[in-house]
Short mmCIF file of C-alpha atoms and ligand atoms in Angstrom, two decimals:
data_model
loop_
_atom_site.label_atom_id
_atom_site.label_comp_id
_atom_site.label_asym_id
_atom_site.label_seq_id
_atom_site.Cartn_x
_atom_site.Cartn_y
_atom_site.Cartn_z
CA MET A 279 13.67 38.62 -25.90
CA ALA A 280 15.48 39.49 -29.11
CA SER A 281 14.61 40.16 -32.71
CA THR A 282 16.24 38.85 -35.85
CA ALA A 283 16.79 40.33 -39.27
CA LYS A 284 17.57 36.97 -40.88
CA PRO A 285 14.71 34.89 -42.28
CA ALA A 286 13.97 31.77 -40.29
CA ASP A 287 13.75 28.24 -41.66
CA CYS A 288 10.98 27.60 -39.15
CA VAL A 289 8.86 29.76 -36.87
CA ILE A 290 7.67 27.71 -33.90
CA ARG A 291 4.66 29.15 -32.12
CA GLY A 292 4.38 27.99 -28.53
CA ALA A 293 7.34 27.56 -26.19
CA GLY A 294 6.10 24.72 -24.03
CA ILE A 295 8.13 21.54 -23.85
CA ILE A 296 7.06 20.49 -27.37
CA GLY A 297 8.08 23.82 -28.92
CA LEU A 298 11.35 23.92 -26.98
CA PHE A 299 12.37 20.39 -27.97
CA CYS A 300 11.43 21.05 -31.60
CA ALA A 301 13.41 24.31 -31.63
CA LEU A 302 16.51 22.68 -30.21
CA GLU A 303 16.30 19.62 -32.46
CA MET A 304 15.93 21.78 -35.58
CA ALA A 305 18.68 24.21 -34.58
CA GLU A 306 21.04 21.33 -33.86
CA ARG A 307 20.40 20.16 -37.42
CA GLY A 308 21.47 23.59 -38.67
CA ALA A 309 18.09 25.31 -39.12
CA ARG A 310 17.42 28.92 -38.09
CA VAL A 311 14.44 28.93 -35.72
CA ILE A 312 12.29 31.69 -34.28
CA LEU A 313 10.53 30.48 -31.15
CA VAL A 314 7.49 32.66 -30.46
CA ASP A 315 5.71 32.89 -27.15
CA PRO A 316 4.43 35.91 -25.21
CA VAL A 317 5.54 34.17 -22.00
CA TRP A 318 9.26 33.56 -21.40
CA PRO A 319 10.53 31.58 -19.58
CA PRO A 320 7.68 29.18 -20.30
CA ARG A 321 4.98 28.25 -17.85
CA GLY A 322 1.74 26.60 -18.97
CA ALA A 323 1.12 22.86 -19.06
CA SER A 324 4.81 21.95 -19.26
CA TRP A 325 5.46 23.75 -16.00
CA ALA A 326 2.31 22.43 -14.33
CA ALA A 327 2.92 18.79 -15.34
CA ALA A 328 4.22 16.10 -13.00
CA GLY A 329 6.86 14.81 -15.42
CA MET A 330 5.51 11.29 -15.73
CA ILE A 331 7.24 9.16 -18.38
CA ALA A 332 4.65 6.41 -18.35
CA PRO A 333 4.14 4.64 -21.68
CA ALA A 334 2.80 1.46 -20.13
CA PHE A 335 0.44 3.04 -17.65
CA GLU A 336 -0.91 5.62 -20.08
CA ALA A 337 -1.19 3.55 -23.23
CA ALA A 338 -0.60 -0.22 -22.90
CA GLY A 339 -3.69 -2.33 -23.45
CA ARG A 340 -6.13 0.58 -23.39
CA SER A 341 -9.06 0.32 -25.80
CA ASP A 342 -9.86 4.06 -25.45
CA VAL A 343 -6.37 5.14 -26.60
CA HIS A 344 -5.25 5.22 -30.26
CA SER A 345 -3.61 1.86 -30.95
CA ASP A 346 -0.26 3.37 -32.01
CA VAL A 347 0.15 5.68 -29.02
CA PHE A 348 1.87 3.01 -26.97
CA ASP A 349 4.58 2.52 -29.61
CA LEU A 350 5.07 6.29 -29.93
CA CYS A 351 5.27 6.67 -26.15
CA LEU A 352 7.62 3.74 -25.77
CA GLU A 353 10.02 5.01 -28.40
CA SER A 354 9.97 8.49 -26.87
CA ALA A 355 10.56 7.14 -23.36
CA GLY A 356 13.65 5.40 -24.74
CA LEU A 357 15.03 8.76 -25.92
CA TRP A 358 14.68 10.48 -22.56
CA PRO A 359 17.92 9.36 -20.83
CA GLU A 360 20.06 10.57 -23.73
CA TRP A 361 18.09 13.80 -24.14
CA SER A 362 18.37 14.55 -20.42
CA ALA A 363 22.14 13.99 -20.50
CA HIS A 364 22.39 16.16 -23.60
CA LEU A 365 20.43 18.99 -21.98
CA THR A 366 22.67 18.79 -18.93
CA HIS A 367 25.71 18.93 -21.20
CA LEU A 368 24.35 22.00 -23.04
CA SER A 369 23.11 23.92 -20.02
CA GLY A 370 25.35 22.78 -17.18
CA MET A 371 22.12 22.09 -15.26
CA ASP A 372 20.48 18.93 -13.98
CA ALA A 373 17.77 18.16 -16.56
CA GLY A 374 15.87 16.04 -14.08
CA TYR A 375 15.60 12.52 -15.54
CA ASP A 376 15.16 9.75 -12.97
CA ASP A 377 15.23 6.14 -14.21
CA THR A 378 13.70 4.59 -11.08
CA PRO A 379 11.01 2.16 -12.32
CA SER A 380 7.42 3.06 -11.47
CA VAL A 381 5.08 0.87 -9.49
CA VAL A 382 1.40 0.56 -10.32
CA VAL A 383 -0.98 -0.94 -7.81
CA ALA A 384 -4.66 -1.90 -7.67
CA THR A 385 -7.13 -1.42 -4.85
CA ASP A 386 -10.25 -2.57 -6.73
CA GLU A 387 -11.21 -4.88 -9.58
CA VAL A 388 -11.25 -2.13 -12.25
CA GLU A 389 -7.69 -1.18 -11.36
CA ALA A 390 -6.70 -4.86 -11.24
CA ASP A 391 -8.07 -5.33 -14.79
CA ARG A 392 -5.93 -2.40 -15.91
CA LEU A 393 -2.84 -4.02 -14.40
CA LYS A 394 -3.65 -7.27 -16.22
CA ALA A 395 -4.02 -5.42 -19.55
CA ILE A 396 -0.68 -3.66 -19.00
CA ARG A 397 1.03 -6.93 -18.08
CA ASP A 398 -0.43 -8.78 -21.10
CA THR A 399 0.58 -6.02 -23.51
CA LEU A 400 4.11 -5.82 -22.14
CA SER A 401 4.47 -9.61 -22.29
CA SER A 402 3.20 -9.69 -25.89
CA LYS A 403 6.02 -7.29 -26.82
CA SER A 404 8.64 -9.02 -24.66
CA LEU A 405 8.90 -5.91 -22.51
CA PRO A 406 9.82 -6.20 -18.83
CA TRP A 407 7.50 -6.11 -15.82
CA ARG A 408 7.65 -7.68 -12.39
CA GLY A 409 4.82 -8.71 -10.11
CA ILE A 410 5.02 -7.39 -6.54
CA GLU A 411 4.28 -9.72 -3.62
CA VAL A 412 1.12 -8.79 -1.69
CA GLU A 413 3.08 -8.31 1.56
CA ALA A 414 5.22 -5.64 -0.13
CA LEU A 415 2.25 -3.60 -1.44
CA PRO A 416 1.34 -0.28 0.17
CA GLY A 417 -1.93 0.42 2.03
CA ASP A 418 -5.00 -1.43 0.82
CA ALA A 419 -3.50 -2.43 -2.55
CA PHE A 420 -3.89 -6.15 -3.35
CA SER A 421 -2.04 -6.33 -6.67
CA GLY A 422 0.98 -4.52 -8.07
CA LEU A 423 3.50 -4.37 -10.88
CA GLN A 424 6.90 -2.81 -11.20
CA LEU A 425 7.29 -1.19 -14.64
CA PRO A 426 10.85 -0.50 -15.82
CA THR A 427 9.35 1.16 -18.95
CA ASP A 428 7.75 3.86 -16.78
CA THR A 429 9.97 6.47 -15.14
CA GLN A 430 9.82 10.24 -14.53
CA VAL A 431 11.58 13.57 -14.91
CA ASP A 432 11.47 16.69 -12.81
CA ASN A 433 9.90 18.69 -15.64
CA ARG A 434 10.68 22.04 -14.01
CA LYS A 435 14.37 21.14 -14.06
CA THR A 436 14.02 20.01 -17.68
CA LEU A 437 12.40 23.31 -18.62
CA GLY A 438 15.16 25.26 -16.87
CA ALA A 439 17.83 23.36 -18.80
CA LEU A 440 15.92 23.67 -22.08
CA VAL A 441 15.54 27.43 -21.70
CA VAL A 442 19.27 27.87 -21.17
CA ALA A 443 20.09 25.49 -24.05
CA CYS A 444 17.75 27.39 -26.42
CA GLU A 445 18.98 30.82 -25.28
CA GLU A 446 22.57 29.80 -25.85
CA ASN A 447 21.96 28.31 -29.30
CA LYS A 448 22.85 30.96 -31.88
CA LEU A 449 20.37 29.57 -34.40
CA ILE A 450 17.39 30.07 -32.06
CA THR A 451 15.77 33.45 -31.54
CA VAL A 452 13.14 33.78 -28.86
CA ALA A 453 10.49 36.38 -29.70
CA GLU A 454 7.33 37.66 -28.10
CA ASN A 455 5.49 38.07 -31.41
CA SER A 456 5.59 36.33 -34.77
CA PRO A 457 7.71 38.01 -37.45
CA ALA A 458 5.59 39.83 -40.04
CA ASN A 459 6.94 37.77 -42.91
CA THR A 460 8.80 34.53 -43.06
CA ALA A 461 9.57 32.50 -46.09
CA GLY A 462 9.98 29.29 -44.10
CA ALA A 463 7.73 26.83 -42.36
CA GLU A 464 5.50 27.54 -39.40
CA LEU A 465 5.00 24.95 -36.66
CA ILE A 466 2.18 25.36 -34.15
CA THR A 467 3.02 23.89 -30.74
CA ALA A 468 0.61 25.81 -28.53
CA GLY A 469 -1.01 22.90 -26.66
CA TRP A 470 -4.71 23.28 -26.01
CA GLN A 471 -4.59 26.80 -27.53
CA SER A 472 -3.23 25.59 -30.88
CA ASN A 473 -6.54 26.06 -32.68
CA GLU A 474 -6.33 29.79 -32.06
CA LEU A 475 -3.20 29.82 -34.23
CA LEU A 476 -4.33 27.36 -36.90
CA ARG A 477 -6.58 28.18 -39.80
CA SER A 478 -8.13 24.71 -39.54
CA SER A 479 -9.82 23.47 -36.42
CA LEU A 480 -8.72 20.30 -34.65
CA PRO A 481 -10.74 18.55 -31.92
CA ILE A 482 -8.37 19.62 -29.16
CA ILE A 483 -10.08 20.50 -25.91
CA PRO A 484 -8.71 21.81 -22.61
CA ILE A 485 -8.56 19.26 -19.78
CA SER A 486 -7.65 20.88 -16.50
CA GLY A 487 -5.69 18.99 -13.90
CA GLN A 488 -5.05 19.89 -10.28
CA MET A 489 -2.12 18.64 -8.25
CA LEU A 490 0.03 19.43 -5.26
CA SER A 491 3.45 18.91 -3.79
CA LEU A 492 4.30 17.78 -0.27
CA GLU A 493 7.50 17.94 1.72
CA ARG A 494 9.79 14.97 1.11
CA TYR A 495 11.87 13.15 3.72
CA ASP A 496 15.27 11.57 3.04
CA THR A 497 13.85 8.21 4.05
CA ASP A 498 11.09 8.27 1.39
CA ALA A 499 11.23 5.71 -1.41
CA ALA A 500 12.26 7.06 -4.81
CA MET A 501 9.82 5.24 -7.08
CA PRO A 502 6.73 6.83 -8.60
CA VAL A 503 3.58 4.97 -7.53
CA ARG A 504 0.30 4.98 -9.43
CA CYS A 505 -3.13 3.75 -8.45
CA GLY A 506 -6.15 4.46 -10.65
CA SER A 507 -6.31 8.19 -11.32
CA VAL A 508 -3.73 9.10 -8.66
CA TYR A 509 0.04 9.20 -8.91
CA ILE A 510 2.65 9.91 -6.28
CA ALA A 511 5.87 11.16 -7.86
CA PRO A 512 8.83 11.75 -5.51
CA LYS A 513 11.18 14.40 -6.89
CA SER A 514 14.50 15.21 -5.22
CA ASP A 515 13.03 18.01 -3.08
CA ARG A 516 9.27 17.32 -2.94
CA ILE A 517 6.59 14.72 -3.60
CA ILE A 518 4.04 15.53 -6.30
CA ILE A 519 0.55 14.09 -6.06
CA GLY A 520 -1.74 14.33 -9.07
CA ALA A 521 -4.07 14.73 -10.74
CA THR A 522 -7.68 15.55 -11.52
CA MET A 523 -9.06 15.20 -15.06
CA GLU A 524 -11.58 17.95 -15.87
CA PRO A 525 -12.46 17.85 -19.59
CA GLY A 526 -13.67 21.11 -21.09
CA THR A 527 -12.39 23.31 -18.27
CA VAL A 528 -9.63 25.92 -18.13
CA ARG A 529 -8.87 26.22 -14.46
CA ASP A 530 -6.45 28.82 -13.12
CA ARG A 531 -6.74 27.96 -9.43
CA VAL A 532 -7.30 24.89 -7.33
CA ASP A 533 -10.38 23.78 -5.48
CA GLU A 534 -9.25 22.94 -1.95
CA SER A 535 -11.69 20.04 -1.67
CA ASP A 536 -10.21 18.47 -4.83
CA ILE A 537 -6.72 18.86 -3.38
CA ALA A 538 -7.87 17.25 -0.14
CA GLY A 539 -9.36 14.44 -2.24
CA LEU A 540 -6.01 13.78 -3.94
CA ILE A 541 -4.21 13.71 -0.58
CA GLY A 542 -6.88 11.33 0.75
CA LYS A 543 -6.41 8.91 -2.17
CA ALA A 544 -2.62 8.99 -1.82
CA ALA A 545 -2.92 8.46 1.95
CA ARG A 546 -4.91 5.26 1.37
CA LEU A 547 -1.60 3.86 0.14
CA PHE A 548 0.80 5.84 2.33
CA PRO A 549 -1.09 7.18 5.43
CA ASP A 550 1.88 9.31 6.45
CA LEU A 551 1.34 11.58 3.41
CA ALA A 552 -1.79 13.04 5.05
CA ARG A 553 0.45 14.54 7.75
CA ARG A 554 2.99 16.17 5.44
CA LYS A 555 3.21 19.89 4.86
CA VAL A 556 1.74 20.99 1.52
CA ILE A 557 4.39 23.01 -0.33
CA GLU A 558 2.29 24.08 -3.30
CA SER A 559 -0.95 23.28 -5.09
CA TRP A 560 -1.68 24.32 -8.67
CA ALA A 561 -3.70 23.67 -11.79
CA GLY A 562 -2.63 23.16 -15.40
CA VAL A 563 -4.45 22.58 -18.67
CA ARG A 564 -3.73 19.55 -20.86
CA PRO A 565 -4.49 19.50 -24.59
CA GLY A 566 -7.01 16.64 -24.84
CA THR A 567 -7.92 14.75 -28.02
CA PRO A 568 -10.72 12.20 -28.54
CA ASP A 569 -8.33 9.29 -29.16
CA HIS A 570 -5.74 10.55 -26.64
CA ALA A 571 -3.21 10.88 -29.46
CA PRO A 572 -1.38 13.96 -30.70
CA TYR A 573 -1.78 15.66 -34.06
CA LEU A 574 1.57 15.62 -35.83
CA GLY A 575 1.96 16.77 -39.41
CA LYS A 576 1.15 19.26 -42.11
CA VAL A 577 -2.13 21.17 -42.11
CA ASP A 578 -1.51 23.55 -45.01
CA GLU A 579 1.26 24.73 -47.32
CA LEU A 580 4.24 25.34 -44.96
CA ILE A 581 1.97 25.10 -41.88
CA TYR A 582 2.58 22.22 -39.49
CA VAL A 583 1.17 21.23 -36.12
CA ALA A 584 2.46 19.23 -33.16
CA ALA A 585 -0.23 19.50 -30.50
CA GLY A 586 -2.83 17.52 -28.57
CA HIS A 587 -0.43 15.38 -26.57
CA HIS A 588 -3.16 14.75 -23.98
CA ARG A 589 -1.53 13.45 -20.74
CA ASN A 590 1.78 12.72 -22.45
CA GLY A 591 3.35 16.02 -23.47
CA ILE A 592 6.51 15.60 -21.40
CA LEU A 593 6.90 11.95 -22.38
CA LEU A 594 6.37 12.59 -26.10
CA ALA A 595 8.53 15.70 -26.49
CA PRO A 596 11.71 13.88 -27.71
CA MET A 597 9.89 11.81 -30.35
CA THR A 598 7.79 14.75 -31.45
CA ALA A 599 10.92 16.84 -31.99
CA GLY A 600 12.63 14.16 -34.08
CA ILE A 601 9.54 13.41 -36.19
CA MET A 602 8.75 17.07 -36.85
CA ALA A 603 12.35 17.99 -37.68
CA ASP A 604 12.53 15.06 -40.13
CA LEU A 605 9.30 16.18 -41.76
CA ILE A 606 9.82 19.93 -41.87
CA LEU A 607 13.53 20.10 -42.61
CA ASP A 608 14.06 16.96 -44.67
CA GLY A 609 10.60 15.95 -45.96
CA LEU A 610 10.99 12.56 -44.26
CA TYR A 611 7.92 10.73 -42.97
CA HIS A 612 8.38 8.70 -39.81
CA LEU A 613 6.59 5.34 -40.00
CA LEU A 614 4.19 6.41 -37.24
CA LEU A 615 3.35 9.77 -38.79
CA GLY A 616 0.40 8.42 -40.81
CA SER A 617 -1.24 7.33 -37.55
CA PHE A 618 -1.12 10.81 -36.06
CA SER A 619 -2.03 12.94 -39.06
CA PRO A 620 -3.96 16.12 -38.19
CA LEU A 621 -6.28 15.12 -41.05
CA ARG A 622 -7.20 11.75 -39.52
CA GLY A 623 -10.78 11.05 -38.58
CA VAL A 624 -11.16 10.57 -34.87
CA ALA A 625 -13.71 8.65 -32.93
CA GLY A 626 -14.02 8.50 -29.18
CA THR A 627 -14.65 10.79 -26.30
CA HIS A 628 -12.54 13.26 -24.40
CA ASP A 629 -12.97 11.30 -21.21
CA GLU A 630 -10.01 9.89 -19.34
N1 LIG B 224 0.75 12.96 -17.25
C1 LIG B 224 -0.15 12.87 -16.19
C2 LIG B 224 -1.21 13.87 -16.21
O1 LIG B 224 -1.47 14.50 -17.22
O2 LIG B 224 -1.86 14.03 -15.20
#
């Protein structure tokens, strides 16, 4: 931790992946940034996440998700390869991006309808997908798609590289507490806790998620696989299985029966997973919003927010950083910004 005598152009409050990306983007455009968080290096939702970069699975053809979220997610997913390479260049560390296309499979009619909606949406936008032959599907799945739009990162590697990149950037100061006075802008990026720092109140609620990691063998396939609420994400040194959705809860430890339930669902596709050693199980808290879309924009004179990224914080970090830097530093409004205004009316529920 350090302190600074110089006034900052922007104080960013919350050093999760959104705050870190925003800090780096702004500093690389020449702004002086103070990044405030009592916890450093960061933990929280960005650490707990599984690193899914899944625009199609999370947002394509979903009536319960804000209609512009898919475009936002898609554009952000497209920025990930370059951002990952840039973070590696800055930090000398692997930033964790893996471009292996995801597979999504169905084991019941509800899941099959979801696959059809994804396929139809991708086709309507001339985006790629590939049907998987029944014989090649895992376990009791009867339908499946390969989605080149949907990939993953090892978010813990990304955070490690981001921390080094921010610490080495001379325009970024990391601080435990906010400076008493700053003439510049303030950006709140504190996830589900953002309302505590805002004078206005946004409908952001905590949504806990539990997950686990299993040992990985060299012979395991590299692609992330999704089925309904469960995903299996092979990282270089472990396999992550997630995740529960528990709206309104702030969980700090796992429930062993929920963890067993996740393993059971994954083992319906890959029975061998039930026999693997569990490396770690943990819980994180997502910032949920009723329309599953983030709040991006100005809430008051010089006060901005970028929070409520629901299940897509890792995926949306690059786009969020670009949009917020444009807005705060240059007064430029991205075309999608109107859709995600913190002042928008929201309908819907906080359910998955
Ligand atoms: N991004 C997946 C999740 O929130 O569980």
